[in-house]
Coordinates of C-alpha atoms and ligand atoms in Angstrom, one line a residue:
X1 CA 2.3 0.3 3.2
X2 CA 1.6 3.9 2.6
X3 CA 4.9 5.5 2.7
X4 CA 4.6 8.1 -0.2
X5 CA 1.9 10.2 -0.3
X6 CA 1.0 13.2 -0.8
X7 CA -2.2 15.0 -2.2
X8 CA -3.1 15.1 -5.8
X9 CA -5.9 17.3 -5.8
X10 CA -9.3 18.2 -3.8
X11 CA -11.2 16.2 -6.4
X12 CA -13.8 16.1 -3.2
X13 CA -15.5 18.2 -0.5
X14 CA -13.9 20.2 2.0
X15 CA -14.3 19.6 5.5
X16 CA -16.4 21.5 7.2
X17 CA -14.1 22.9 9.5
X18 CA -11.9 24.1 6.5
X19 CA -15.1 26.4 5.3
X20 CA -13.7 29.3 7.5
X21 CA -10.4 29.2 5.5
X22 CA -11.8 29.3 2.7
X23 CA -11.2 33.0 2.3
X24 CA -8.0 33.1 3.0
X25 CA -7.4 30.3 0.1
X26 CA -5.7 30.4 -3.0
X27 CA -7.3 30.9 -6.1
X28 CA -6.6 27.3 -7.1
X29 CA -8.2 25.6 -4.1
X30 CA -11.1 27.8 -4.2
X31 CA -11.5 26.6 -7.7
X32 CA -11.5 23.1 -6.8
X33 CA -13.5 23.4 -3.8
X34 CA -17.5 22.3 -3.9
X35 CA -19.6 24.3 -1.3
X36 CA -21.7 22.3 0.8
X37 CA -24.7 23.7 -0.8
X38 CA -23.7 22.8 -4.5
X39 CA -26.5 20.3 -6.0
X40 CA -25.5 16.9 -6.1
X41 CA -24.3 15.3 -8.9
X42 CA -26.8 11.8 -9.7
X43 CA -23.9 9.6 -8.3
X44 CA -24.0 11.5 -4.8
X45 CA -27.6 12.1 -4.7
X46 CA -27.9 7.9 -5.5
X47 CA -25.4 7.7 -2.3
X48 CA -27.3 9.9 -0.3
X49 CA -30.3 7.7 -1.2
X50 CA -28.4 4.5 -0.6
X51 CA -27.5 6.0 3.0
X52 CA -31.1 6.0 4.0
X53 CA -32.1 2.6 3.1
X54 CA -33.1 0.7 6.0
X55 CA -30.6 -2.3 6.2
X56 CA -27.4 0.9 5.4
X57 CA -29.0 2.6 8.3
X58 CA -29.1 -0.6 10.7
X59 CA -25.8 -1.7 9.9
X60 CA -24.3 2.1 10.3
X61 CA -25.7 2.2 13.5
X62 CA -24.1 -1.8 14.6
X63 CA -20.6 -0.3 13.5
X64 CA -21.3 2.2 16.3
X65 CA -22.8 -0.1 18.8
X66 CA -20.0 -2.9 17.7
X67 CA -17.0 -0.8 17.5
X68 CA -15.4 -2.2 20.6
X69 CA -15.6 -5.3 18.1
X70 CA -14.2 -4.1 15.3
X71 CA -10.9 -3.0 18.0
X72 CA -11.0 -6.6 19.4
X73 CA -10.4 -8.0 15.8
X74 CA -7.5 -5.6 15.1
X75 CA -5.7 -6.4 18.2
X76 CA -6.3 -9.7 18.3
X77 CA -4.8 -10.1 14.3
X78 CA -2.5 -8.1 15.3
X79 CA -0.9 -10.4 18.3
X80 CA -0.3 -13.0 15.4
X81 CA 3.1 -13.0 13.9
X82 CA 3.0 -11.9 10.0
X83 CA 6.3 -11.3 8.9
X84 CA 6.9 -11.3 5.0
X85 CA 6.4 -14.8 3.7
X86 CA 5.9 -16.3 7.3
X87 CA 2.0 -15.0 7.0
X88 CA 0.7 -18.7 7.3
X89 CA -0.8 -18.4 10.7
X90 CA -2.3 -15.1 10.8
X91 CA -3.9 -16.8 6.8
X92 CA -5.1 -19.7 8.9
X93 CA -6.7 -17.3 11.8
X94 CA -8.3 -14.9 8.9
X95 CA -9.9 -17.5 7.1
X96 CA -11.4 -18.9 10.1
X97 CA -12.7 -15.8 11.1
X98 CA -14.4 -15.3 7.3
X99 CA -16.0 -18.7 8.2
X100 CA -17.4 -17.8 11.3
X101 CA -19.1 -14.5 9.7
X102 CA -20.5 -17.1 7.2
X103 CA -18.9 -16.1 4.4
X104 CA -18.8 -18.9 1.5
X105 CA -16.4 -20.5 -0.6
X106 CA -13.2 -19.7 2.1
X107 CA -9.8 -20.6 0.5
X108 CA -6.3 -19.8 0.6
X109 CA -4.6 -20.3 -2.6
X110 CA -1.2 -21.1 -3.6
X111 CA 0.3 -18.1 -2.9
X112 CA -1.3 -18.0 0.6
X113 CA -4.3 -15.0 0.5
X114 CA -7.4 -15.9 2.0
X115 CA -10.2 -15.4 -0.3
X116 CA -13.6 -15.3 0.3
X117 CA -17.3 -14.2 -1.5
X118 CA -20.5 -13.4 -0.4
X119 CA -23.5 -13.1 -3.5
X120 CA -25.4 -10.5 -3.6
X121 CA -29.3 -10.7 -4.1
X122 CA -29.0 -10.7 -7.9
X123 CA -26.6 -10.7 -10.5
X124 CA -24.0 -7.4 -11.0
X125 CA -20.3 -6.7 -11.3
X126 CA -17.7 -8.9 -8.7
X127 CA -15.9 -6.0 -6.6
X128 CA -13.1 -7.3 -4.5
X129 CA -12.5 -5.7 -1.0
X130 CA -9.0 -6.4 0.3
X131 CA -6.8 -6.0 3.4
X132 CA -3.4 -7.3 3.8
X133 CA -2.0 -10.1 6.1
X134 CA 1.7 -8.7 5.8
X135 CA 3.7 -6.3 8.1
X136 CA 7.4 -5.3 7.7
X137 CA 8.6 -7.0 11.2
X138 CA 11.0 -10.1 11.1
X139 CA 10.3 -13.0 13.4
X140 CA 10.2 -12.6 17.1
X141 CA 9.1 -9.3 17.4
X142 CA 7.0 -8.1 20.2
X143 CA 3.5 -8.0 18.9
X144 CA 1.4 -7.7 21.6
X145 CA -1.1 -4.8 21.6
X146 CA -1.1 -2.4 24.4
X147 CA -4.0 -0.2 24.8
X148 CA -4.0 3.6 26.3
X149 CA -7.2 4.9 26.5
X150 CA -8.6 5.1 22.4
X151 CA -4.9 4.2 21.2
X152 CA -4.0 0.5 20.1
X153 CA -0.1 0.5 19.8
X154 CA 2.2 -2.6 18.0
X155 CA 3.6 -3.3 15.8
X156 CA 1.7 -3.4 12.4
X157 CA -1.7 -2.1 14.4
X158 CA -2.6 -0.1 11.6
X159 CA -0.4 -1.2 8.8
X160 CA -2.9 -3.0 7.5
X161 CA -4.3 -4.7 11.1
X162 CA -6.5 -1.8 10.8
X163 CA -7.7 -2.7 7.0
X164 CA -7.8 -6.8 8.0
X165 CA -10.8 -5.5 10.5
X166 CA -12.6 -3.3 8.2
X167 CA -12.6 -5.8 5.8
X168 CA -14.4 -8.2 8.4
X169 CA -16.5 -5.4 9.7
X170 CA -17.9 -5.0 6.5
X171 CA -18.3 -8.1 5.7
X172 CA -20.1 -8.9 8.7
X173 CA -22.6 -6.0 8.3
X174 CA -23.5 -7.0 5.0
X175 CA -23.9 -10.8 6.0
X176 CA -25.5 -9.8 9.2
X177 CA -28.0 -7.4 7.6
X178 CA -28.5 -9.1 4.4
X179 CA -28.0 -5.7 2.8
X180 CA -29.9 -6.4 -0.5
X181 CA -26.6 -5.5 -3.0
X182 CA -26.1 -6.7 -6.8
X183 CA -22.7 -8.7 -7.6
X184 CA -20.3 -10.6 -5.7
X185 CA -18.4 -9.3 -3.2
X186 CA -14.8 -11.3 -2.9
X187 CA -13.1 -10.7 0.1
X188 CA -9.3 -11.1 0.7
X189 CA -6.5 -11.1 3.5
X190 CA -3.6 -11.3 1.2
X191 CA -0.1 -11.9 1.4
X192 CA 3.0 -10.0 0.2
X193 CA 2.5 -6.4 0.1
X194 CA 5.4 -5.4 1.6
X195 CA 8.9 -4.2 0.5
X196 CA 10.1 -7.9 0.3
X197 CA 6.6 -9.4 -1.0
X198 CA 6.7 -7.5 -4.0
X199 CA 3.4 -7.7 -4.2
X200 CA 3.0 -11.3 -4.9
X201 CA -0.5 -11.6 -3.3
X202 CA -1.9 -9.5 -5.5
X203 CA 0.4 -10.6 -8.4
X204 CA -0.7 -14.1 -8.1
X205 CA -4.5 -13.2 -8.0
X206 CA -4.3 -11.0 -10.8
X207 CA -2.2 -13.9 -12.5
X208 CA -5.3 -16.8 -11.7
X209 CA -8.5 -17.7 -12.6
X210 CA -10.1 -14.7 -10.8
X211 CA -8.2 -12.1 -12.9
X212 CA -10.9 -11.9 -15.9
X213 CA -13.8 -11.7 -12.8
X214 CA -12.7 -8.6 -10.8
X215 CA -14.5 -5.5 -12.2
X216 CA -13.5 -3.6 -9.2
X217 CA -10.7 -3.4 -6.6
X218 CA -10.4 -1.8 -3.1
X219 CA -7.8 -2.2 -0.5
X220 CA -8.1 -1.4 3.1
X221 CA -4.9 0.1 3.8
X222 CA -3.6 3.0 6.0
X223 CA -5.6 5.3 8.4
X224 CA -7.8 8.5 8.0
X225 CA -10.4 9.3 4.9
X226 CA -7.6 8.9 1.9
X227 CA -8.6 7.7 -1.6
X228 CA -5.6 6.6 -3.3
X229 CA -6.1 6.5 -7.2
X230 CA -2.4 7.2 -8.0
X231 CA 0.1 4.2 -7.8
X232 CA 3.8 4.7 -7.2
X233 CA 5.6 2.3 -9.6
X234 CA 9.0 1.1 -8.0
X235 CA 12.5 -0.9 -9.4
X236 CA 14.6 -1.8 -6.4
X237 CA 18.1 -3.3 -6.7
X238 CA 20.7 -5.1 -5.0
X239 CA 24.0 -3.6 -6.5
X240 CA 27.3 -5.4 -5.7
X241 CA 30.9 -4.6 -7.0
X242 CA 33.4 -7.3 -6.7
X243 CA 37.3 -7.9 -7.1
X244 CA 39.9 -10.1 -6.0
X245 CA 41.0 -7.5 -3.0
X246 CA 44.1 -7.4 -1.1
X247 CA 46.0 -5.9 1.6
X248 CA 45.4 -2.0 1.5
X249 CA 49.2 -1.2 1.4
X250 CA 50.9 -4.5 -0.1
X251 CA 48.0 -4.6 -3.4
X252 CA 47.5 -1.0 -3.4
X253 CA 47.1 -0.3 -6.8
X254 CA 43.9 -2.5 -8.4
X255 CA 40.4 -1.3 -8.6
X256 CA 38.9 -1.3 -5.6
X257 CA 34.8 -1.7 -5.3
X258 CA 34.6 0.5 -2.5
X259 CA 35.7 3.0 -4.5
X260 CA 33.9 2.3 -7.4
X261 CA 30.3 2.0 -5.5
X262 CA 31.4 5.2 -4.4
X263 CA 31.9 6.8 -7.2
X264 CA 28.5 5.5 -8.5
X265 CA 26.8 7.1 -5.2
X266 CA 28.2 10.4 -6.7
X267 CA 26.7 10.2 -9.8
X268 CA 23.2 9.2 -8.4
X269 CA 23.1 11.9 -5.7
X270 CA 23.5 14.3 -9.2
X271 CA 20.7 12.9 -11.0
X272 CA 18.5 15.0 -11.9
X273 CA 14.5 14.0 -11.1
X274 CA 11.7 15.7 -12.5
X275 CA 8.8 16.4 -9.8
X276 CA 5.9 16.5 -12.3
X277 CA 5.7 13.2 -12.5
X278 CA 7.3 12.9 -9.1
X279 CA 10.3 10.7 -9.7
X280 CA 13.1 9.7 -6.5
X281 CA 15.9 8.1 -6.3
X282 CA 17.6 6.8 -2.8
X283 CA 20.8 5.0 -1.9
X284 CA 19.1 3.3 1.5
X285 CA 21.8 0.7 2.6
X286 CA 25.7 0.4 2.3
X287 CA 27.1 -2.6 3.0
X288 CA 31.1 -4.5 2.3
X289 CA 34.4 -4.9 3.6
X290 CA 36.2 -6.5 6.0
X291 CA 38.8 -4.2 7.5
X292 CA 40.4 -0.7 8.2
X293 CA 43.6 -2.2 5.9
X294 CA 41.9 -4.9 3.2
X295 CA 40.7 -3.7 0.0
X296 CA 37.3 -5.1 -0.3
X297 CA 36.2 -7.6 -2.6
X298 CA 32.7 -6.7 -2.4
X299 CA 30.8 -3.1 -2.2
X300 CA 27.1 -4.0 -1.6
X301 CA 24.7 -1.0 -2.2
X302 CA 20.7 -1.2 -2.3
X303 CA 18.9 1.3 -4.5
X304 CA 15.3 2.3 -4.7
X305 CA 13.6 4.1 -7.7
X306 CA 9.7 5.2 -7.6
X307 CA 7.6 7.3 -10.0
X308 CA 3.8 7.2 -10.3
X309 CA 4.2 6.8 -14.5
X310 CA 5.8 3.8 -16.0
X311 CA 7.5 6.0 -18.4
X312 CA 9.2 8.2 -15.9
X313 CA 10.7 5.1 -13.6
X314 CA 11.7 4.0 -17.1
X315 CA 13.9 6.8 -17.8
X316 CA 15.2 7.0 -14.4
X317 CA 16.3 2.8 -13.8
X318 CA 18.1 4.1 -17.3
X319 CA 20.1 6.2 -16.3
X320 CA 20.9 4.7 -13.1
X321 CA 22.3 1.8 -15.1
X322 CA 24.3 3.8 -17.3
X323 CA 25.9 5.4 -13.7
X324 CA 26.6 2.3 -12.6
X325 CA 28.5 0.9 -15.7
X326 CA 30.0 3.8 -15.9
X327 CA 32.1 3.6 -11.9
X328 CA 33.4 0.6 -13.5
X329 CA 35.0 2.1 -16.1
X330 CA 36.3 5.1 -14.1
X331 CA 37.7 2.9 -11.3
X332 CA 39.3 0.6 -14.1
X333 CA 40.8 3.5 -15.6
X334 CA 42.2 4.7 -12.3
X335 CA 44.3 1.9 -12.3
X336 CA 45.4 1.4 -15.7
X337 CA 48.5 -1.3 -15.1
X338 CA 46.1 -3.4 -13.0
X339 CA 45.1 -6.4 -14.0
X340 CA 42.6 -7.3 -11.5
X341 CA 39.2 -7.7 -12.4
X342 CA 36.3 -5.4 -11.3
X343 CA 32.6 -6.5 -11.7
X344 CA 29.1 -5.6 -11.1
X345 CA 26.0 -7.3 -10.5
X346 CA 23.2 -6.2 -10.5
X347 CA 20.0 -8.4 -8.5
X348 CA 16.4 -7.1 -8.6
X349 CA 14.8 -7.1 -5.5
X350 CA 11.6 -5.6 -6.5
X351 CA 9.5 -3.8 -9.4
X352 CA 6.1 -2.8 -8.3
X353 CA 4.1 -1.6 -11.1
X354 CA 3.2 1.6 -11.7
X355 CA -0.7 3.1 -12.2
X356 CA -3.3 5.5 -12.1
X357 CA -7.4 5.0 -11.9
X358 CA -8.3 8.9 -13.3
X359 CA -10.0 10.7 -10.7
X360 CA -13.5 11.2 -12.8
X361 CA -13.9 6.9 -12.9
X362 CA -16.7 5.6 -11.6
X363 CA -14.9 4.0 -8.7
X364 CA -13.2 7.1 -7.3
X365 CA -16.7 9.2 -7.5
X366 CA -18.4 6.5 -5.8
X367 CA -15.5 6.6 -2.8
X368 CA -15.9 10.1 -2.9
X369 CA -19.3 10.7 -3.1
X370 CA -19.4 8.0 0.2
X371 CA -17.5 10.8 1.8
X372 CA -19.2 13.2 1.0
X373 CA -22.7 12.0 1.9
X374 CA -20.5 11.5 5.8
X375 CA -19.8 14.6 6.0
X376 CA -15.9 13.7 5.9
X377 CA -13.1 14.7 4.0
X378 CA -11.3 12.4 1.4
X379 CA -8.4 13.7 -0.4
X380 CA -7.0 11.6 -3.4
X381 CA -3.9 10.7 -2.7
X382 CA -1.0 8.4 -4.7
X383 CA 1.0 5.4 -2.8
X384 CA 2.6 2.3 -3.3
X385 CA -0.4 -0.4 -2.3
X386 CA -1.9 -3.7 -3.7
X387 CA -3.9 -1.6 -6.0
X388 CA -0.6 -1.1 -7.8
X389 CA -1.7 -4.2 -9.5
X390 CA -5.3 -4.0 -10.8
X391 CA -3.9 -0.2 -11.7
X392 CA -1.3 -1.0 -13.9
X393 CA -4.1 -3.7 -15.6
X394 CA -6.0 -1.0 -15.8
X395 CA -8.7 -2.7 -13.8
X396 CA -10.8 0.3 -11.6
X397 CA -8.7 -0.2 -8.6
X398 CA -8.7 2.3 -5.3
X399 CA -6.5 2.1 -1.9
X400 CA -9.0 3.5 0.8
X401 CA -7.7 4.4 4.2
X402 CA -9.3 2.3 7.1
X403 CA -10.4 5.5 9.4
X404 CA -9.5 6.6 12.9
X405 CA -5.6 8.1 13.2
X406 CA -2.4 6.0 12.7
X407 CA 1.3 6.7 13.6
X408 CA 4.8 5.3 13.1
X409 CA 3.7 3.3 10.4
X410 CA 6.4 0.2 9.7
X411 CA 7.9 1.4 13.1
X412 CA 7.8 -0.6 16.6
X413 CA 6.1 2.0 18.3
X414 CA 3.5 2.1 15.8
X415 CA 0.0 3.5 17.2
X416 CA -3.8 3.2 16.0
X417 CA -6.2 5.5 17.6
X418 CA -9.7 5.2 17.4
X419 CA -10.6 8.4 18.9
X420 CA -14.4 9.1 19.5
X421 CA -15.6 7.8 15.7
X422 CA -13.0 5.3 14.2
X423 CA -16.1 3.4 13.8
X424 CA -16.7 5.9 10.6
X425 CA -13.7 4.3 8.4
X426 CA -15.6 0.9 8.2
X427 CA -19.2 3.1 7.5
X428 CA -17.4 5.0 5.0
X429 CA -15.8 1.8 3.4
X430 CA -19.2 0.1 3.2
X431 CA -21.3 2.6 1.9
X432 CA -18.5 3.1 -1.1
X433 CA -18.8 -0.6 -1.2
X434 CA -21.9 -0.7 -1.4
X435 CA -22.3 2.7 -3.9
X436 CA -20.0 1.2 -6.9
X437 CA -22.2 -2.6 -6.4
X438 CA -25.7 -1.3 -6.2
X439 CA -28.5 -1.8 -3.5
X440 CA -32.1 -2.7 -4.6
Ligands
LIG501 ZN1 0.1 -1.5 4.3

C-alpha cells in the first residue's frame, strides 16, 4: 500500500531527461543534484563493477528475454483471491511456486507468510526480500486480469501482485545463474499489510525466531523507481458514542451521540497539524442511527492519524483524545436536567509503527547507487509499507518500487503497465540486492 508519498529529497541522480531543466531549477535542487559526470563514490563505482560481472550480465539480459514471464506470474497471482486474512490460497500457490524455482527451506508460518532462503556461496549478512500476498478487496471480487496491449488491469495487479513477481523473478535469476553472492537471501510473500492486517505479517516475523537474523530488509511494493526510507507511523480508531435514545420529539431533551460525535468532528477539523514532520488527521467514515425521528443510541465514527515520527503521531492521538472527551462533556452539559447516560468507546483498529532508515545508510546508497549505475531515476520517498516494521526496530529496512507504471491503486480499475522496459524494476531490484549482499 503506498498511499502517502511524497518526495523527501533527490538524495539520487537526475534523470537524464531532467538535465535540460536543470537551468531553469531552483537553487536548492541544483544543489542536490549530481551531474552525470561527477566521480563515483566507492559504493557506485563497486555497483558499476558488480553490473559487469558475467552471471549480473546474463541474468540482466534473461529479465529481458523472460519478461513475458515475469507478466504471466503477476497475472496469474493476481487471479487468486487475497483478501485480508483470507490470503491462504494465494500462500499455498506462492510457496509452490518458490519450490518449483528451487528455493530451500519453503514454509508458511503461523501467521501465514511464505518464507523461503536461498545461501549464497559463502557466509555474509541474511537480507530479506519481500512482497506481499494481501490486497484491500473483500471476497468475491472480480479478479481476473485483462490485458490491453502493455497494461495488466485488476484488481490488486500492482498493489503488490507486481512486487510478488519481482520477488520470484529475482529469485529465479539468482538460482538460475548461480550468481556467486555472500549471505542468505530469505524470501517472503507475506500476509497482512493492509489497512485491516495491521501489519501482522511483518509483525509476527519480526516477533519470531528470524527477528535477531535479518540484517537487512526490502519490500517489493508499488510501481516506478521509488526508494522509500521514510515510514508513515499510523493510530486508527473506531470511535462510538452511545445512550439510551428515544423518540426525537417525546425524549427530546437527553444527550444525544449524534450530536456529540458531531461536535467532536468540529474540534478535529480545527486541529492544528504541523507539516514538518507531516502530521494528518481524517474523519473517513460516519456511521449510526436509525431514523429521521429517533435519537440515536449510537454515533459510530472511524478516525485515522499518520506522521512519519513517533513523537509527532504522539502528540496528535493526544489531543484527539482530549477532543473526544471533551463532546462528552459539552453534550452533557447541553442537557443539564438529563439524566441519561452518554458514553464513549474508543476501539483501536490499527497502529502501524512509525520509522525512518537515514538516507546516507548503507542500504539506501546501495538502492540508489543500483539506480544510478541504470541510468534511472530513484527519488526517496516516505509511505506506510511492511518496512514500517524493521524501521521502527531500527533494522536497515527499504520499500522499493517494483518498476513499470501503476494506476488506481486499492481501486477496481486498477492498472499495471509494463510499457517497453518494465523488465528494468526486477534488474534494478536485483542488482541493489545483490549490491548491499556482495558478489565474489
Ligand atoms: Zn502494497
Amino acid at each position: 500500500m503506498r498511499p502517502t508519498r511524497f518526495a523527501s529529497n533527490a538524495g539520487g541522480m537526475l534523470p537524464a531527461l531532467c538535465v535540460s531543466l536543470l537551468a531553469a531549477a531552483p537553487a536548492p535542487l541544483l544543489a542536490q543534484a549530481k551531474p552525470a559526470a561527477a566521480k563515483p563514490t566507492p559504493l557506485e563505482a563497486s555497483v558499476d563493477r558488480l553490473a559487469k560481472h558475467p552471471a549480473v550480465t546474463a541474468s540482466f539480459a534473461a529479465l529481458q528475454t523472460e519478461n513475458a514471464w515475469t507478466l504471466d506470474q503477476q497475472a496469474s497471482i493476481c487471479q487468486i483471491p487475497a483478501p485480508p486474512f483470507k490470503e491462504q490460497a494465494r500462500a499455498a500457490e506462492y510457496a509452490k511456486r518458490f519450490r518449483e524455482l528451487g528455493v530451500q527451506n519453503v514454509r508458511i508460518d503461523k501467521e501465514g507468510n511464505v518464507i523461503g532462503e536461498v545461501r549464497g556461496a559463502r557466509p555474509g549478512p541474511t537480507l530479506m526480500l519481500a512482497g506481499h500476498l494481501d490486497t484491500v478487496f473483500p471476497e468475491g471480487t472480480d479478479v481476473r486480469v485483462k490485458r490491453e496491449g502493455t497494461k495488466l488491469i485488476a484488481p490488486g495487479i500492482g498493489d503488490d501482485c507486481r512486487g510478488l513477481a519481482v520477488v520470484l523473478a529475482v529469485t529465479k535469476q539468482v538460482i538460475t545463474q548461480k550468481i556467486p553472492f555472500s549471505g542468505r537471501l530469505l524470501v517472503v510473500g507475506n500476509v497482512g499489510e493492509e489497512g485491516p492486517g495491521n501489519l501482522r505479517g511483518m509483525r509476527a516475523i519480526f516477533a519470531g525466531p528470524l527477528r535477531d537474523s535479518i540484517n537487512m530488509f526490502i519490500s517489493i511494493d508499488g510501481t516506478g523507481f521509488g526508494v522509500t526510507n521514510g515510514g508513515v507511523g499510523s493510530n486508527r480508531y473506531r470511535v462510538h458514542y452511545k445512550g439510551p435514545g428515544g423518540h426525537s420529539y417525546g425524549a427530546f431533551g437527553m444527550p444525544n451521540p449524534m450530536h456529540a460525535m458531531g461536535r467532536a468532528i468540529a474540534k478535529i477539523a480545527d486541529l492544528e497539524a504541523s507539516t514538518t514532520p507531516k502530521v494528518t488527521f481524517n474523519v473517513g467514515i460516519v456511521s449510526g442511527g436509525t431514523s429521521v425521528n429517533s435519537i440515536p443510541f449510537e454515533a459510530i465514527m472511524e478516525i485515522d492519524l499518520r506522521s512519519e515520527t513517533a513523537a509527532a503521531l504522539a502528540e496528535i492521538d493526544a489531543r484527539l483524545q482530549k477532543a473526544l472527551r471533551e463532546a462528552v462533556v459539552e453534550e452533557k452539559a447541553r442537557w443539564p436536567q438529563s439524566k441519561a447516560a452518554l458514553t464513549l468507546q474508543i476501539d483501536t483498529m490499527g497502529l502501524r509503527p512509525a520509522g525512518t532508515t537515514p538516507d546516507t545508510s548503507f542500504i539506501v546508497r546501495a538502492s540508489l547507487a543500483a539506480a544510478r549505475t541504470m541510468n534511472v531515476y530513484a527519488p526517496l520517498t516516505i509511505s506506510s509499507t511492511d518496512a514500517n516494521v524493521p524501521m521502527n526496530l531500527r533494522i536497515p529496512a527499504v520499500t522499493l518500487d517494483g518498476g513499470g507504471v501503476g494506476r488506481g491503486a486499492h481501486s477496481l480499475d486498477e492498472s499495471y503497465d509494463d510499457r517497453n522496459d518494465g523488465y528494468k524494476g526486477p534488474q534494478w531490484v536485483l542488482l541493489a540486492v545483490l549490491g548491499m549482499l556482495g558478489v565474489k
